[in-house]
Coordinates of C-alpha atoms in Angstrom, one line a residue:
Chain A
M741 CA 17.6 2.7 -29.0
A742 CA 14.9 4.8 -27.4
D743 CA 11.6 3.2 -26.6
P744 CA 8.6 3.8 -28.9
M745 CA 6.4 6.8 -28.4
K746 CA 2.8 6.3 -27.3
I747 CA 0.5 8.2 -29.6
R748 CA -3.2 8.7 -29.2
A749 CA -5.1 10.5 -31.9
Q750 CA -8.9 10.8 -31.8
M751 CA -11.4 13.0 -33.7
K752 CA -13.6 15.2 -31.6
G753 CA -16.0 17.0 -33.9
D754 CA -13.9 18.5 -36.8
T755 CA -10.7 18.5 -34.7
A756 CA -8.2 15.8 -34.0
D757 CA -7.0 15.6 -30.4
I758 CA -3.5 14.2 -30.4
R759 CA -1.5 13.2 -27.3
V760 CA 2.0 11.8 -27.3
L761 CA 4.1 10.2 -24.6
M762 CA 7.9 10.1 -25.3
S763 CA 10.4 8.0 -23.4
H764 CA 13.4 10.3 -22.7
A765 CA 15.6 11.1 -19.7
M766 CA 15.5 14.9 -20.4
E767 CA 18.7 15.3 -18.3
T768 CA 19.4 18.9 -17.4
G769 CA 23.1 18.5 -17.1
Q770 CA 22.9 19.7 -13.5
R771 CA 21.9 16.5 -11.8
K772 CA 24.4 14.2 -10.0
D773 CA 24.1 10.5 -10.1
N774 CA 24.4 8.2 -7.0
A775 CA 28.2 8.2 -7.4
G776 CA 28.3 12.0 -7.4
N777 CA 29.1 12.4 -11.1
T778 CA 27.3 15.0 -13.1
V779 CA 24.9 13.4 -15.6
P780 CA 25.5 15.1 -18.9
A781 CA 22.7 17.1 -20.5
H782 CA 20.6 14.9 -22.7
Y783 CA 17.3 16.2 -23.9
I784 CA 14.9 16.3 -26.8
Q785 CA 15.6 19.4 -28.8
S786 CA 13.2 19.3 -31.7
I787 CA 9.9 17.8 -32.5
T788 CA 7.9 17.7 -35.7
V789 CA 4.3 16.4 -36.3
D790 CA 2.9 15.6 -39.7
V791 CA -0.8 14.8 -40.2
G792 CA -2.1 13.5 -43.5
G793 CA 1.3 14.3 -45.0
K794 CA 1.4 17.9 -44.0
R795 CA 3.6 19.4 -41.3
V796 CA 1.2 20.8 -38.7
L797 CA 3.6 21.4 -35.8
Q798 CA 7.2 21.9 -35.1
G799 CA 8.7 22.6 -31.8
Q800 CA 11.9 23.2 -30.0
T801 CA 12.4 22.0 -26.5
G802 CA 15.0 22.5 -23.8
P803 CA 15.9 20.5 -20.7
A804 CA 13.2 22.1 -18.6
I805 CA 10.6 19.9 -20.3
S806 CA 9.8 17.1 -17.8
R807 CA 11.3 13.7 -18.0
N808 CA 9.3 11.3 -20.3
P809 CA 7.6 14.3 -22.1
V810 CA 3.9 14.5 -22.7
F811 CA 2.5 16.8 -25.3
G812 CA -1.1 17.4 -26.4
F813 CA -2.4 19.4 -29.3
K814 CA -5.2 19.8 -31.7
V815 CA -5.5 19.8 -35.5
K816 CA -8.6 21.2 -37.3
G817 CA -9.6 19.7 -40.6
A818 CA -7.9 16.4 -40.0
K819 CA -10.0 13.3 -40.5
A820 CA -10.3 9.8 -39.1
G821 CA -7.8 7.5 -40.9
D822 CA -5.2 10.3 -41.4
K823 CA -1.7 9.2 -40.5
V824 CA 0.1 11.0 -37.7
V825 CA 3.9 11.0 -37.9
I826 CA 5.8 12.3 -34.9
N827 CA 9.5 12.7 -34.8
W828 CA 12.0 13.9 -32.2
V829 CA 15.7 14.6 -32.3
D830 CA 17.8 15.1 -29.1
N831 CA 20.9 17.1 -28.4
K832 CA 23.1 14.0 -29.0
G833 CA 21.6 13.3 -32.3
D834 CA 19.5 10.3 -31.2
K835 CA 16.1 10.3 -32.9
R836 CA 12.9 8.5 -33.1
T837 CA 9.9 8.5 -35.4
D838 CA 6.6 6.8 -34.7
E839 CA 3.2 6.7 -36.4
A840 CA -0.4 6.4 -35.5
T841 CA -3.7 6.6 -37.3
I842 CA -6.4 9.1 -36.2
G843 CA -9.4 7.1 -34.8
Chain B
M1014 CA 7.2 23.9 -45.0
D1015 CA 6.6 27.4 -46.3
A1016 CA 3.9 27.7 -43.6
F1017 CA 6.7 27.9 -41.1
R1018 CA 8.6 30.8 -42.7
R1019 CA 8.0 33.4 -40.0
T1020 CA 8.4 31.3 -36.9
L1021 CA 9.8 32.1 -33.5
L1022 CA 12.2 29.3 -33.8
K1023 CA 14.7 30.3 -36.3
G1024 CA 17.3 32.9 -35.3
A1025 CA 17.1 36.0 -37.5
G1026 CA 18.3 35.1 -41.0
A1027 CA 19.2 31.6 -40.0
T1028 CA 17.3 30.0 -42.9
G1029 CA 19.2 31.9 -45.5
A1030 CA 22.5 31.3 -43.8
I1031 CA 21.8 27.6 -43.7
A1032 CA 20.7 27.4 -47.3
A1033 CA 23.9 29.1 -48.3
A1034 CA 26.0 26.8 -46.1
L1035 CA 24.3 23.8 -47.5
A1036 CA 24.9 25.1 -51.1
A1037 CA 28.6 25.7 -50.2
G1038 CA 28.8 22.1 -48.8
V1039 CA 29.8 23.4 -45.4
L1040 CA 26.9 21.7 -43.7
K1041 CA 25.6 18.2 -44.2
P1042 CA 21.8 18.1 -44.4
S1043 CA 21.7 16.1 -41.1
Q1044 CA 23.2 19.1 -39.3
V1045 CA 20.5 21.4 -40.5
L1046 CA 18.0 20.7 -37.7
A1047 CA 20.5 21.2 -35.0
A1048 CA 21.8 24.3 -36.6
E1049 CA 18.3 25.8 -36.8
I1050 CA 17.8 25.5 -33.0
N1051 CA 17.4 29.0 -31.6
R1052 CA 20.4 28.7 -29.2
A1053 CA 20.5 32.3 -28.2
A1054 CA 16.9 32.0 -26.8
F1055 CA 17.4 28.6 -25.1
E1056 CA 20.7 29.5 -23.6
A1057 CA 19.6 32.9 -22.2
K1058 CA 19.9 32.9 -18.4
D1059 CA 17.2 35.5 -17.7
I1060 CA 13.7 36.1 -18.9
A1061 CA 14.7 39.4 -20.7
G1062 CA 17.4 37.5 -22.7
A1063 CA 15.1 34.7 -23.5
L1064 CA 12.3 37.0 -24.7
K1065 CA 14.8 38.9 -26.7
G1066 CA 16.1 35.7 -28.2
I1067 CA 12.6 34.9 -29.6
G1068 CA 12.1 38.5 -30.7
A1069 CA 9.4 39.1 -28.2
S1070 CA 10.9 41.9 -26.1
G1071 CA 8.1 44.4 -25.3
A1072 CA 5.3 42.0 -26.1
A1073 CA 1.9 43.4 -25.2
E1074 CA 0.1 41.8 -22.2
S1075 CA -3.1 40.0 -23.4
K1076 CA -5.9 38.2 -21.7
D1077 CA -6.4 36.2 -24.9
V1078 CA -3.2 34.3 -24.2
V1079 CA -4.5 31.7 -21.8
I1080 CA -2.4 29.7 -19.3
R1081 CA -3.9 26.8 -17.3
A1082 CA -1.5 25.7 -14.6
P1083 CA -1.8 24.8 -10.9
D1084 CA -1.7 27.7 -8.4
I1085 CA 0.5 25.4 -6.4
A1086 CA 2.3 22.5 -8.0
E1087 CA 2.5 19.2 -6.2
N1088 CA 5.9 18.5 -7.6
G1089 CA 8.2 20.9 -9.5
A1090 CA 9.5 18.0 -11.6
V1091 CA 6.2 17.7 -13.4
V1092 CA 4.1 20.9 -13.7
P1093 CA 1.3 20.5 -16.1
V1094 CA 0.9 23.6 -18.2
D1095 CA -1.8 24.1 -20.9
V1096 CA -1.4 27.1 -23.1
A1097 CA -3.6 28.6 -25.8
S1098 CA -4.0 31.8 -27.8
N1099 CA -7.4 33.2 -28.8
I1100 CA -5.8 35.8 -30.9
P1101 CA -6.6 35.3 -34.5
N1102 CA -3.7 34.1 -36.7
T1103 CA -1.5 33.0 -33.9
I1104 CA 1.3 31.0 -35.5
S1105 CA 3.6 30.3 -32.5
L1106 CA 3.6 29.9 -28.7
A1107 CA 6.5 29.9 -26.4
V1108 CA 6.5 28.8 -22.7
L1109 CA 8.9 30.4 -20.3
V1110 CA 9.6 29.9 -16.5
D1111 CA 11.1 33.1 -15.1
K1112 CA 13.1 31.7 -12.3
N1113 CA 14.5 28.6 -14.1
P1114 CA 18.2 28.7 -14.9
F1115 CA 17.3 28.8 -18.6
P1116 CA 13.8 30.4 -18.7
L1117 CA 12.8 29.3 -22.2
T1118 CA 11.3 25.8 -21.9
S1119 CA 9.9 25.3 -25.4
A1120 CA 8.4 27.0 -28.4
F1121 CA 6.0 25.6 -30.9
D1122 CA 4.9 26.7 -34.4
F1123 CA 1.5 25.8 -35.8
A1124 CA 0.3 25.4 -39.4
N1125 CA -2.1 23.5 -41.7
G1126 CA -4.9 23.5 -39.2
A1127 CA -3.0 23.0 -36.0
V1128 CA -4.8 25.0 -33.3
P1129 CA -2.6 27.4 -31.3
E1130 CA -2.9 25.3 -28.2
M1131 CA -0.5 23.1 -26.4
A1132 CA -0.5 20.8 -23.3
L1133 CA 2.9 20.2 -21.9
R1134 CA 4.7 19.5 -18.6
V1135 CA 7.7 21.5 -17.4
K1136 CA 10.2 21.4 -14.6
M1137 CA 10.3 24.3 -12.1
G1138 CA 13.0 24.7 -9.6
Q1139 CA 11.1 27.2 -7.4
T1140 CA 8.0 29.3 -7.2
S1141 CA 8.0 31.5 -10.4
L1142 CA 5.9 33.2 -13.0
V1143 CA 5.1 31.1 -16.0
E1144 CA 5.1 33.3 -19.1
V1145 CA 3.5 32.5 -22.4
V1146 CA 4.3 34.4 -25.6
A1147 CA 2.0 34.2 -28.7
K1148 CA 3.2 35.4 -32.1
T1149 CA 0.8 36.3 -34.8
A1150 CA 1.3 36.0 -38.6
D1151 CA 1.8 39.7 -38.8
G1152 CA 4.8 39.5 -36.5
K1153 CA 3.2 40.9 -33.3
F1154 CA 3.9 39.4 -29.9
Y1155 CA 1.5 39.0 -27.0
I1156 CA 2.2 37.7 -23.5
A1157 CA 0.5 36.4 -20.4
K1158 CA 1.8 35.4 -17.0
K1159 CA 0.7 33.2 -14.1
E1160 CA 2.4 32.5 -10.8
V1161 CA 2.9 28.8 -9.9
K1162 CA 4.0 28.0 -6.4
V1163 CA 6.5 25.2 -5.9
T1164 CA 7.2 23.5 -2.6
V1165 CA 9.1 20.5 -4.0
G1166 CA 11.6 21.7 -6.6
G1167 CA 12.1 19.8 -9.8
C1168 CA 15.4 20.7 -11.3
G1169 CA 17.3 17.8 -9.9
G1170 CA 15.9 15.4 -12.5
Chain C
M506 CA 1.3 12.3 24.1
K507 CA -0.5 13.4 21.0
Q508 CA 1.8 16.4 20.8
R509 CA 4.9 14.2 21.1
L510 CA 3.8 11.9 18.4
G511 CA 3.1 14.8 16.1
M512 CA 6.5 16.1 16.6
L513 CA 8.1 12.8 16.0
I514 CA 6.2 12.2 12.8
A515 CA 7.1 15.6 11.5
A516 CA 10.7 15.0 12.3
T517 CA 10.7 11.6 10.7
A518 CA 9.0 12.9 7.6
L519 CA 11.4 15.8 7.2
A520 CA 14.4 13.6 7.5
T521 CA 13.1 10.9 5.1
A522 CA 11.7 13.4 2.7
F523 CA 15.2 14.7 2.1
A524 CA 16.7 11.2 1.8
A525 CA 13.9 10.0 -0.4
H526 CA 14.2 12.8 -3.0
A527 CA 18.0 13.0 -2.9
Q528 CA 17.8 16.6 -3.7
P529 CA 18.4 19.8 -1.7
A530 CA 15.6 21.2 0.4
P531 CA 13.9 24.3 -1.1
K532 CA 16.3 27.0 -0.1
K533 CA 13.7 29.5 0.8
A534 CA 11.0 28.8 3.3
A535 CA 8.0 27.2 1.6
P536 CA 5.5 29.8 0.4
K537 CA 2.8 30.7 2.8
A538 CA 0.5 27.8 2.6
P539 CA -3.2 28.3 2.0
A540 CA -5.5 26.0 4.0
K541 CA -4.4 22.4 3.7
S542 CA -7.6 21.2 2.2
A543 CA -7.3 23.8 -0.6
I544 CA -3.8 22.5 -1.4
T545 CA -5.1 19.0 -1.5
A546 CA -7.9 19.9 -3.7
E547 CA -5.6 21.7 -6.1
F548 CA -3.2 18.7 -6.1
E549 CA -6.1 16.4 -6.9
K550 CA -7.4 18.5 -9.7
F551 CA -4.0 18.5 -11.5
R552 CA -3.4 14.9 -10.5
E553 CA -6.3 14.1 -12.8
V554 CA -4.7 16.0 -15.6
L555 CA -1.4 14.2 -15.0
E556 CA -3.2 10.8 -14.9
E557 CA -4.8 11.3 -18.3
D558 CA -1.5 10.9 -19.9
N559 CA 0.6 8.9 -17.6
P560 CA 4.2 8.0 -18.6
A561 CA 3.5 4.7 -16.7
E562 CA 2.2 3.6 -20.1
L563 CA 5.7 3.7 -21.5
F564 CA 6.8 1.2 -18.9
E565 CA 3.6 -0.8 -19.5
A566 CA 4.5 -1.1 -23.1
R567 CA 8.1 -2.2 -22.3
G568 CA 6.7 -4.8 -19.9
E569 CA 4.3 -6.1 -22.6
E570 CA 7.1 -6.4 -25.0
I571 CA 9.1 -8.5 -22.5
W572 CA 6.1 -10.6 -21.6
K573 CA 5.1 -11.3 -25.2
T574 CA 8.4 -11.5 -27.1
R575 CA 11.3 -12.5 -24.8
K576 CA 12.6 -16.0 -24.7
G577 CA 14.6 -17.8 -22.0
P578 CA 17.8 -19.7 -22.8
D579 CA 15.8 -22.9 -23.3
G580 CA 13.2 -21.2 -25.4
A581 CA 10.6 -20.8 -22.6
S582 CA 8.5 -17.6 -22.4
M583 CA 6.1 -15.9 -20.1
A584 CA 3.3 -17.7 -22.0
Q585 CA 4.1 -20.5 -19.5
C586 CA 3.9 -18.2 -16.4
D587 CA 0.8 -18.9 -14.3
L588 CA -0.3 -15.8 -12.4
G589 CA -3.1 -17.8 -10.8
L590 CA -5.5 -17.9 -13.7
G591 CA -3.7 -20.4 -15.9
P592 CA -0.5 -20.3 -18.0
G593 CA 0.0 -17.0 -19.8
V594 CA -3.3 -15.5 -18.6
V595 CA -2.6 -11.9 -17.6
K596 CA -6.1 -10.3 -17.7
G597 CA -7.5 -9.9 -14.2
A598 CA -4.6 -11.7 -12.5
Y599 CA -3.2 -8.7 -10.7
V600 CA -6.3 -8.0 -8.7
R601 CA -6.4 -11.6 -7.6
M602 CA -3.0 -11.6 -5.9
P603 CA -1.6 -12.2 -3.3
R604 CA -2.7 -15.8 -3.6
W605 CA -1.6 -19.3 -2.9
F606 CA 0.5 -21.0 -5.6
A607 CA 0.6 -24.7 -5.3
D608 CA 3.7 -25.1 -7.6
V609 CA 5.9 -23.3 -5.1
G610 CA 3.8 -24.0 -2.0
Q611 CA 3.7 -20.3 -1.1
V612 CA 1.5 -17.3 -1.0
M613 CA 2.9 -14.8 -3.5
D614 CA 2.1 -11.2 -4.3
A615 CA 2.2 -10.0 -7.9
E616 CA 5.7 -8.8 -7.9
R617 CA 7.0 -11.9 -6.3
R618 CA 5.2 -14.1 -8.8
V619 CA 6.5 -12.0 -11.8
V620 CA 10.1 -12.3 -10.6
H621 CA 9.6 -16.0 -10.0
C622 CA 8.4 -16.4 -13.6
M623 CA 11.1 -14.2 -15.1
V624 CA 13.8 -16.3 -13.3
K625 CA 12.2 -19.6 -14.2
Y626 CA 11.2 -19.0 -17.8
L627 CA 13.3 -16.0 -19.1
G628 CA 16.5 -16.9 -17.4
Y629 CA 16.9 -13.8 -15.3
K630 CA 19.2 -14.3 -12.3
E631 CA 17.5 -13.7 -9.0
E632 CA 20.7 -12.4 -7.5
D633 CA 20.9 -9.8 -10.3
I634 CA 17.4 -8.7 -9.7
R635 CA 18.1 -8.4 -6.0
K636 CA 21.1 -6.1 -6.7
Q637 CA 18.7 -3.5 -7.9
P638 CA 15.1 -4.5 -7.1
F639 CA 13.7 -0.9 -7.3
S640 CA 13.9 1.7 -10.0
N641 CA 16.1 4.8 -9.9
E642 CA 16.8 7.7 -12.3
Q643 CA 19.3 5.5 -14.2
R644 CA 17.2 2.4 -14.6
T645 CA 13.7 0.9 -14.2
P646 CA 14.5 -2.8 -14.0
D647 CA 12.7 -5.1 -16.4
H648 CA 10.7 -6.9 -13.7
V649 CA 9.2 -3.5 -12.7
S650 CA 8.0 -2.9 -16.2
V651 CA 6.5 -6.4 -16.4
V652 CA 4.7 -5.8 -13.1
T653 CA 3.4 -2.5 -14.6
Y654 CA 2.1 -4.4 -17.6
V655 CA 0.5 -7.1 -15.5
A656 CA -1.2 -4.5 -13.3
A657 CA -2.5 -2.6 -16.3
Q658 CA -4.2 -5.7 -17.5
S659 CA -6.4 -5.5 -14.4
R660 CA -7.4 -1.9 -15.0
G661 CA -11.1 -1.3 -14.2
M662 CA -11.5 -4.6 -12.4
K663 CA -12.6 -5.3 -8.8
I664 CA -9.9 -6.2 -6.3
A665 CA -10.6 -9.8 -5.3
A666 CA -7.7 -11.3 -3.4
P667 CA -8.7 -14.8 -2.4
Q668 CA -9.2 -16.0 1.1
K669 CA -9.8 -19.6 0.5
H670 CA -6.6 -21.6 1.0
P671 CA -5.7 -21.8 4.7
K672 CA -2.3 -20.2 3.9
E673 CA -4.1 -17.3 2.3
I674 CA -6.0 -16.7 5.5
E675 CA -3.0 -17.2 7.6
T676 CA -1.0 -14.7 5.5
Y677 CA -3.7 -12.1 5.9
Q678 CA -3.7 -12.7 9.7
I679 CA 0.1 -12.3 9.9
G680 CA -0.1 -9.1 7.8
K681 CA -2.7 -7.7 10.2
E682 CA -0.4 -8.4 13.1
I683 CA 2.6 -6.8 11.5
F684 CA 0.5 -3.8 10.7
A685 CA -0.2 -3.3 14.4
Y686 CA 3.2 -4.4 15.7
R687 CA 5.0 -1.5 17.5
A688 CA 8.7 -1.5 17.9
G689 CA 11.8 0.4 16.9
P690 CA 13.4 3.6 18.3
Y691 CA 10.1 5.5 18.1
D692 CA 7.8 2.6 19.1
F693 CA 6.0 3.1 15.8
S694 CA 3.7 0.6 14.0
C695 CA 2.2 1.0 10.6
A696 CA -1.0 1.9 12.5
T697 CA 0.8 4.9 14.1
C698 CA 0.7 6.7 10.8
H699 CA -2.0 4.7 9.0
G700 CA -4.4 3.6 11.7
A701 CA -6.7 6.6 12.1
D702 CA -8.5 9.1 9.9
G703 CA -7.1 12.5 8.9
M704 CA -3.4 12.0 9.7
R705 CA -1.0 13.9 7.6
I706 CA 2.7 14.6 7.2
R707 CA 3.4 18.0 5.7
T708 CA 1.2 18.2 2.6
Q709 CA 0.7 14.5 2.3
D710 CA -2.4 13.0 3.9
L711 CA -2.0 9.5 5.2
P712 CA -4.6 6.9 4.4
N713 CA -6.3 5.0 7.3
L714 CA -5.4 1.6 5.9
R715 CA -7.7 -0.3 8.3
K716 CA -10.7 1.0 6.4
P717 CA -11.7 -0.5 3.1
D718 CA -12.3 2.8 1.3
Q719 CA -8.9 4.0 2.3
A720 CA -7.0 0.7 2.2
V721 CA -7.6 0.8 -1.5
R722 CA -4.9 3.5 -1.5
A723 CA -2.4 0.7 -0.7
Y724 CA -3.4 -0.6 -4.1
Q725 CA -4.6 2.4 -6.1
G726 CA -2.0 4.1 -8.2
W727 CA 0.5 1.3 -7.7
P728 CA 2.7 0.6 -9.5
G729 CA 3.1 4.3 -9.7
Y730 CA 5.1 6.6 -12.0
R731 CA 7.1 8.8 -9.6
M732 CA 7.2 12.4 -10.7
T733 CA 10.5 13.0 -8.8
G734 CA 12.9 11.2 -11.0
G735 CA 10.5 9.9 -13.6
F736 CA 10.5 6.1 -13.0
M737 CA 8.1 3.3 -11.8
L738 CA 7.8 2.2 -8.2
T739 CA 5.9 -0.8 -7.0
Q740 CA 4.0 -1.7 -3.9
Q741 CA 7.1 -3.6 -2.7
W742 CA 9.1 -0.4 -2.8
R743 CA 6.3 1.4 -0.9
M744 CA 6.5 -1.2 1.8
N745 CA 10.2 -1.0 2.1
D746 CA 10.0 2.8 2.3
C747 CA 7.4 2.7 5.0
F748 CA 9.5 0.3 7.1
R749 CA 12.2 2.9 6.7
Q750 CA 9.7 5.6 7.8
Q751 CA 9.0 3.5 10.8
R752 CA 12.7 3.2 11.6
F753 CA 12.6 -0.6 11.2
P754 CA 15.3 -2.5 9.3
E755 CA 14.3 -2.7 5.7
P756 CA 12.9 -6.2 4.8
N757 CA 14.7 -8.3 2.3
Y758 CA 13.3 -7.9 -1.2
L759 CA 10.3 -10.2 -1.7
S760 CA 10.1 -11.2 1.9
D761 CA 7.2 -13.0 3.5
S762 CA 6.4 -10.1 5.7
V763 CA 5.9 -7.8 2.8
T764 CA 3.6 -10.3 1.1
A765 CA 1.7 -10.6 4.4
L766 CA 1.2 -6.9 4.6
L767 CA 0.1 -6.7 1.0
A768 CA -2.3 -9.5 1.6
Y769 CA -3.8 -7.7 4.7
M770 CA -4.2 -4.4 2.9
T771 CA -5.4 -6.0 -0.4
V772 CA -8.0 -8.1 1.3
T773 CA -9.2 -5.1 3.2
A774 CA -9.7 -3.3 -0.1
N775 CA -11.4 -6.2 -1.8
G776 CA -14.4 -5.2 -3.8
Q777 CA -13.1 -1.8 -4.8
V778 CA -12.3 -1.1 -8.5
Y779 CA -8.6 -0.9 -9.4
K780 CA -7.8 1.9 -11.8
G781 CA -4.5 0.7 -13.1
P782 CA -0.9 2.0 -12.7
G783 CA -1.0 5.5 -11.4
I784 CA 1.2 8.5 -10.7
K785 CA 2.8 9.3 -7.4
R786 CA 4.5 12.4 -6.1

């Protein structure tokens, strides 16, 4: 199973600053391994973020997002203590959901 | 979820089609997300095709779409790109790299207080324009471009 | 002479750059470069952006999980591992190695000690670890994640490698000698590339590792998240790669000569603040 995400969520004024690190190979399908075999495409395809029970962000990603993706974004009107739930699904159907609390 | 009605991400009419397919029992709910992926846009091999795929052909150039990226990237495997729109009612942002084999890297929809601003890291195979498209709630598209030079390409990994 | 050296360094760098990245050279000539210092400044500006959210943290978390939850076949755990400050103490241990360990009668650097403990307590097989000591695209080995965790637990602390035990002093001296030892087909030593200010290969400037403020670069940012490939590399890897740059045979993994070089460079950097695992090109 995929490693947990690292989520940091901090209020700055009236806006929550949220950063997330995801553990994922983000294989393009064009790379060859040491043995010369093409490594199949394997990448996160969709991302959702809920804050305080509301969907604030949804994204779609292709293999050109760097390996071990990092995303940063901001949510106005969120407050300390709100729960942040981030989910990703990749092109093979693997998925992962992690949570953090806004500090 | 209604907040995401008019997003970049769904192919035209996809939502209706999926609802119908679900009702007819053709699709399992678990397939819905995958089915919603805007494949046409992500599989387009040139910038024109990718822009068309997200409905943004003919987007107006705007200085209010802001791109922060290095003039010269240390490593094409990890190019930090921060994008933002100062255009009121921006609901989506898409990030494209002209010269990549598949120019569309990602697209994001914002709602419920999310600021139209995104920090991400992309792979770039070679020196290219990075293009960012903003979509507003009234269905208009705006675009900005910035060149990023790449000396060590990043499409191997 | 200067000219000849310059050419050789350039040639070596070119050859190794291709080998190291295992990816084709940019097909077109590199874009016309602005002044080097401008490039370096631009790299540094965005290096900061990259370091703010460093995927190294993912490996740190994996290492922490191994350190805190894994058990060996006889129920032992890393809580018994003494990194020099007592069993199980991780905080501040990284910046105090290499050091003398009486239990094994050896001076060990951090990676060597971590591997020692993982073999002794968690039941890892040393020959398995030696099969793939360094990370690649497919796999970052467990011991590398543990080293990353241990290193992160010294974030913000001053480097303070001890020079008390006679063996610690001797190890430093040996490292100093290896650093200056010239041999191989190009008659290179470490000092050829790292013994003077302002040396560079292509866009990479090379630290003068004899000076404390620059020797810290042997330490700073290691273990480092490598952007090319997206995995963690340790100081041990850096040393092996530099022996290769030098056209020397690569040392065996966890060899005394690498510990000695690390001791020399770490002691030279003593007193500087370690910022934790970093990000490397």
